XYZ file of C-alpha atoms in Angstrom:
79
model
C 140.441 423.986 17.731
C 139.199 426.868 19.658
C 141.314 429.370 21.048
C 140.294 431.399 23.863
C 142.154 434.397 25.642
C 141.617 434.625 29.274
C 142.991 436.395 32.187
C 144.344 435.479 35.749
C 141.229 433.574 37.371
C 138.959 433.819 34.646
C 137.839 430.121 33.590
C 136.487 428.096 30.837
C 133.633 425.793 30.952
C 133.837 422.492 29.176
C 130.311 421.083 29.329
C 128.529 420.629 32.906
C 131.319 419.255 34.690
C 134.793 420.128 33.964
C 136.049 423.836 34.727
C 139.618 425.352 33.497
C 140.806 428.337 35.463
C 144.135 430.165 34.742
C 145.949 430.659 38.031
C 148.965 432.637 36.838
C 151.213 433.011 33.709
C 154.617 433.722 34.281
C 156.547 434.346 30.890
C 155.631 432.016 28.325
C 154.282 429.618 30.661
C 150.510 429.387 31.942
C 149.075 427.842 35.302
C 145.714 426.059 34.679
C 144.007 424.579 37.576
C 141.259 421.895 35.972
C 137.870 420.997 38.080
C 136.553 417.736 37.009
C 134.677 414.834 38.394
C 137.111 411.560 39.600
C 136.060 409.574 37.297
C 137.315 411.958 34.253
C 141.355 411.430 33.797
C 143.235 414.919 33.244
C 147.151 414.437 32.382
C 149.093 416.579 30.632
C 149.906 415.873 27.195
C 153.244 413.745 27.394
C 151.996 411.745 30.209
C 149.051 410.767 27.963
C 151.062 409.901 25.967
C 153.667 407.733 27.413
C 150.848 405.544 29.151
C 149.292 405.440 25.888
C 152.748 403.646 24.354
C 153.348 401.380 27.561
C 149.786 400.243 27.367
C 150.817 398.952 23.780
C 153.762 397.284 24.432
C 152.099 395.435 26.875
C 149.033 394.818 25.142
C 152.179 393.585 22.451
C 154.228 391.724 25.302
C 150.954 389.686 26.614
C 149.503 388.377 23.126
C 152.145 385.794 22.832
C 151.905 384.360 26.189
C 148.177 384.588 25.756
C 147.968 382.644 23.099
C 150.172 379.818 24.335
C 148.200 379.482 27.408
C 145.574 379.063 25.115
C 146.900 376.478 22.520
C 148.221 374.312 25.836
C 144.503 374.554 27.702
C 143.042 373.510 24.199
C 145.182 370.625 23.517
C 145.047 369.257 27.434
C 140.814 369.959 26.725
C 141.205 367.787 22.886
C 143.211 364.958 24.555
């Protein structure tokens, strides 16, 4: 990992594209604004997260009803 220290509107570079600026800190908490082209996704951490685990349940949800579909369009296709 690399730790930086920067101050109000001073901004990080990550590769061509994608720009971090700190907008404010206020206590222990720090206001990043992040520049990046539409097609890269930015979410914070626990969003990430969370989609992550709802994308595998229903990844986990669908493979059952996949696979009957399946078996019943084979055995209408070997009858």
């Amino acid at each position: 990992m690399l730790i930086l220290s920067r101050k109000i509107d001073e901004k990080i570079k990550i590769g061509n594209d994608i720009t971090i600026t700190v907008i404010g800190v206020n206590g222990d908490q720090v206001k990043v604004g992040v520049e990046a082209p539409k097609n890269v996704k930015v979410f914070r951490q626990e969003v990430f997260e969370a989609i992550q685990q709802e994308n595998k349940q229903a990844a986990a949800s669908e493979r059952p009803q996949r696979m009957e579909d399946m078996l019943k369009l084979l055995s209408t296709k070997l009858k």
